[in-house]
Coordinates of N, CA and C in Angstrom, one line a residue:
X1 N 28.2 18.0 -4.2 CA 26.9 17.4 -4.2 C 26.8 16.4 -3.0
X2 N 25.8 16.5 -2.2 CA 25.6 15.7 -1.0 C 24.9 14.4 -1.4
X3 N 25.3 13.4 -0.6 CA 24.7 12.1 -0.9 C 23.8 11.7 0.3
X4 N 22.6 11.3 0.0 CA 21.7 11.0 1.0 C 21.6 9.5 1.2
X5 N 21.8 9.0 2.4 CA 21.7 7.6 2.7 C 20.7 7.3 3.7
X6 N 19.9 6.3 3.5 CA 18.8 5.9 4.4 C 19.2 4.6 5.2
X7 N 18.9 4.6 6.4 CA 19.1 3.4 7.2 C 17.9 2.5 7.1
X8 N 18.0 1.3 7.5 CA 16.8 0.4 7.5 C 15.7 0.9 8.3
X9 N 16.0 1.5 9.5 CA 15.0 2.1 10.3 C 14.3 3.3 9.6
X10 N 15.0 4.1 8.9 CA 14.4 5.2 8.1 C 13.5 4.7 7.1
X11 N 13.9 3.6 6.4 CA 13.0 3.1 5.3 C 11.8 2.5 5.9
X12 N 11.9 1.8 7.1 CA 10.7 1.3 7.7 C 9.7 2.3 8.1
X13 N 10.2 3.5 8.5 CA 9.3 4.6 8.9 C 8.6 5.3 7.8
X14 N 9.0 5.1 6.5 CA 8.3 5.8 5.4 C 7.0 5.0 5.1
X15 N 5.9 5.7 5.2 CA 4.6 5.0 5.0 C 4.4 4.7 3.5
X16 N 3.7 3.6 3.2 CA 3.3 3.3 1.9 C 1.8 3.6 1.8
X17 N 1.5 4.7 1.1 CA 0.1 5.2 1.1 C -0.6 4.7 -0.1
X18 N -1.9 5.0 -0.2 CA -2.7 4.7 -1.4 C -2.2 5.3 -2.6
X19 N -1.6 6.5 -2.5 CA -1.0 7.3 -3.6 C 0.2 6.5 -4.1
X20 N 1.0 5.9 -3.3 CA 2.1 5.1 -3.7 C 1.7 3.9 -4.4
X21 N 0.6 3.3 -3.9 CA 0.0 2.1 -4.6 C -0.4 2.4 -6.0
X22 N -1.0 3.6 -6.2 CA -1.4 4.0 -7.5 C -0.2 4.1 -8.5
X23 N 0.9 4.6 -8.0 CA 2.1 4.6 -8.9 C 2.6 3.2 -9.2
X24 N 2.5 2.3 -8.2 CA 3.0 1.0 -8.5 C 2.1 0.3 -9.5
X25 N 0.8 0.5 -9.4 CA -0.2 0.0 -10.4 C 0.1 0.6 -11.8
X26 N 0.4 1.9 -11.8 CA 0.6 2.5 -13.1 C 1.9 1.9 -13.8
X27 N 2.9 1.7 -13.0 CA 4.2 1.2 -13.6 C 3.9 -0.3 -14.0
X28 N 3.2 -1.1 -13.3 CA 2.9 -2.4 -13.7 C 2.0 -2.4 -15.0
X29 N 1.1 -1.5 -15.0 CA 0.3 -1.3 -16.2 C 1.1 -1.0 -17.5
X30 N 2.1 -0.1 -17.2 CA 3.0 0.2 -18.4 C 3.8 -1.0 -18.8
X31 N 4.2 -1.8 -17.9 CA 5.0 -3.1 -18.3 C 4.0 -4.0 -19.1
X32 N 2.8 -4.2 -18.6 CA 1.9 -5.0 -19.3 C 1.5 -4.4 -20.7
X33 N 1.3 -3.1 -20.8 CA 1.1 -2.5 -22.0 C 2.2 -2.6 -23.0
X34 N 3.4 -2.6 -22.5 CA 4.6 -2.8 -23.3 C 4.7 -4.2 -23.8
X35 N 4.2 -5.2 -23.0 CA 4.2 -6.6 -23.4 C 3.2 -6.8 -24.6
X36 N 2.2 -6.0 -24.7 CA 1.2 -6.2 -25.7 C 1.8 -5.9 -27.1
X37 N 2.9 -5.2 -27.1 CA 3.6 -5.0 -28.4 C 4.0 -6.3 -29.1
X38 N 4.2 -7.4 -28.3 CA 4.6 -8.7 -28.8 C 3.5 -9.5 -29.3
X39 N 2.2 -9.2 -28.9 CA 1.1 -10.0 -29.2 C 0.8 -10.2 -30.7
X40 N 1.0 -9.2 -31.6 CA 0.7 -9.5 -33.0 C 1.6 -10.5 -33.7
X41 N 2.7 -10.8 -33.1 CA 3.6 -11.7 -33.8 C 3.0 -13.1 -33.7
X42 N 2.9 -13.7 -34.9 CA 2.4 -15.1 -35.0 C 3.5 -16.0 -35.1
X43 N 4.0 -16.6 -34.0 CA 5.2 -17.4 -33.9 C 5.0 -18.7 -34.8
X44 N 3.8 -19.2 -34.7 CA 3.5 -20.5 -35.5 C 3.6 -20.3 -37.0
X45 N 3.2 -19.1 -37.5 CA 3.2 -18.9 -38.9 C 4.5 -18.3 -39.4
X46 N 5.0 -17.3 -38.6 CA 6.2 -16.6 -39.1 C 7.5 -17.3 -38.7
X47 N 7.5 -18.0 -37.6 CA 8.6 -18.8 -37.2 C 9.3 -18.1 -35.9
X48 N 10.1 -18.9 -35.3 CA 10.7 -18.5 -34.0 C 11.8 -17.4 -34.3
X49 N 12.4 -17.5 -35.4 CA 13.5 -16.5 -35.7 C 12.9 -15.1 -35.8
X50 N 11.8 -14.9 -36.4 CA 11.1 -13.6 -36.5 C 10.8 -13.1 -35.1
X51 N 10.3 -14.0 -34.3 CA 10.0 -13.6 -32.9 C 11.3 -13.2 -32.2
X52 N 12.3 -13.9 -32.3 CA 13.6 -13.6 -31.6 C 14.1 -12.2 -32.1
X53 N 14.1 -12.0 -33.4 CA 14.6 -10.7 -34.0 C 13.7 -9.6 -33.5
X54 N 12.4 -9.8 -33.4 CA 11.5 -8.7 -33.0 C 11.8 -8.4 -31.5
X55 N 12.0 -9.4 -30.7 CA 12.3 -9.1 -29.3 C 13.6 -8.3 -29.2
X56 N 14.6 -8.7 -30.0 CA 15.9 -8.0 -29.9 C 15.7 -6.5 -30.4
X57 N 14.9 -6.3 -31.3 CA 14.6 -4.9 -31.8 C 13.8 -4.1 -30.8
X58 N 12.7 -4.7 -30.3 CA 11.7 -4.0 -29.5 C 12.1 -3.8 -28.0
X59 N 12.7 -4.8 -27.4 CA 12.9 -4.8 -26.0 C 13.7 -3.6 -25.5
X60 N 14.8 -3.2 -26.2 CA 15.6 -2.0 -25.7 C 14.8 -0.8 -25.8
X61 N 13.9 -0.6 -26.7 CA 13.1 0.6 -26.8 C 12.1 0.7 -25.6
X62 N 11.5 -0.5 -25.3 CA 10.6 -0.5 -24.2 C 11.3 -0.2 -22.9
X63 N 12.4 -0.9 -22.8 CA 13.2 -0.7 -21.5 C 13.6 0.8 -21.4
X64 N 14.1 1.4 -22.4 CA 14.6 2.8 -22.3 C 13.5 3.7 -22.0
X65 N 12.3 3.6 -22.6 CA 11.2 4.4 -22.3 C 10.7 4.3 -20.9
X66 N 10.6 3.1 -20.4 CA 10.2 3.0 -19.0 C 11.3 3.5 -18.0
X67 N 12.6 3.3 -18.4 CA 13.7 3.9 -17.6 C 13.6 5.4 -17.5
X68 N 13.4 6.0 -18.7 CA 13.3 7.5 -18.7 C 12.1 7.9 -17.8
X69 N 11.0 7.3 -18.0 CA 9.7 7.6 -17.2 C 10.0 7.5 -15.7
X70 N 10.6 6.4 -15.3 CA 10.8 6.3 -13.8 C 11.9 7.2 -13.3
X71 N 12.9 7.5 -14.1 CA 13.9 8.5 -13.6 C 13.3 9.9 -13.5
X72 N 12.5 10.3 -14.5 CA 11.9 11.7 -14.3 C 10.9 11.7 -13.2
X73 N 10.2 10.6 -13.0 CA 9.3 10.6 -11.8 C 10.0 10.6 -10.5
X74 N 11.1 9.9 -10.4 CA 11.8 9.9 -9.1 C 12.6 11.1 -8.8
X75 N 13.0 11.9 -9.8 CA 13.8 13.1 -9.6 C 13.0 14.4 -9.4
X76 N 11.7 14.3 -9.6 CA 10.9 15.5 -9.4 C 10.5 15.8 -8.0
X77 N 10.4 17.0 -7.6 CA 10.0 17.4 -6.3 C 8.5 17.2 -6.1
X78 N 7.7 17.5 -7.1 CA 6.2 17.5 -7.0 C 5.7 16.6 -8.0
X79 N 5.4 15.3 -7.6 CA 5.0 14.3 -8.6 C 3.5 14.0 -8.4
X80 N 2.7 15.0 -8.7 CA 1.2 14.8 -8.5 C 0.7 13.9 -9.7
X81 N 1.2 14.2 -10.9 CA 0.9 13.4 -12.0 C 2.0 13.6 -13.1
X82 N 2.0 12.8 -14.1 CA 3.1 12.8 -15.0 C 3.2 14.1 -15.8
X83 N 2.1 14.8 -16.0 CA 2.1 16.0 -16.8 C 2.6 17.2 -16.0
X84 N 2.7 17.1 -14.7 CA 3.3 18.1 -13.9 C 4.8 18.0 -13.7
X85 N 5.4 17.0 -14.2 CA 6.8 16.8 -14.1 C 7.6 17.7 -15.0

């Protein structure tokens, strides 16, 4: 298996296009959408311990789903959209 290394000059020559900006916005939107999972928790009524337990339960799932999404996206040859992966 060959290993590909990029120098700083190679990285500077890679253009950041509008298409790339769309993927950045999509990933940020996923992170914000994942954060909405925490909104229904009423810390004042239920207490801080319920909030802490819910974070411990929910955060690994959110992290793993985004990790899988970004790994499949970065490993594909043709990443026009997520359904083509």
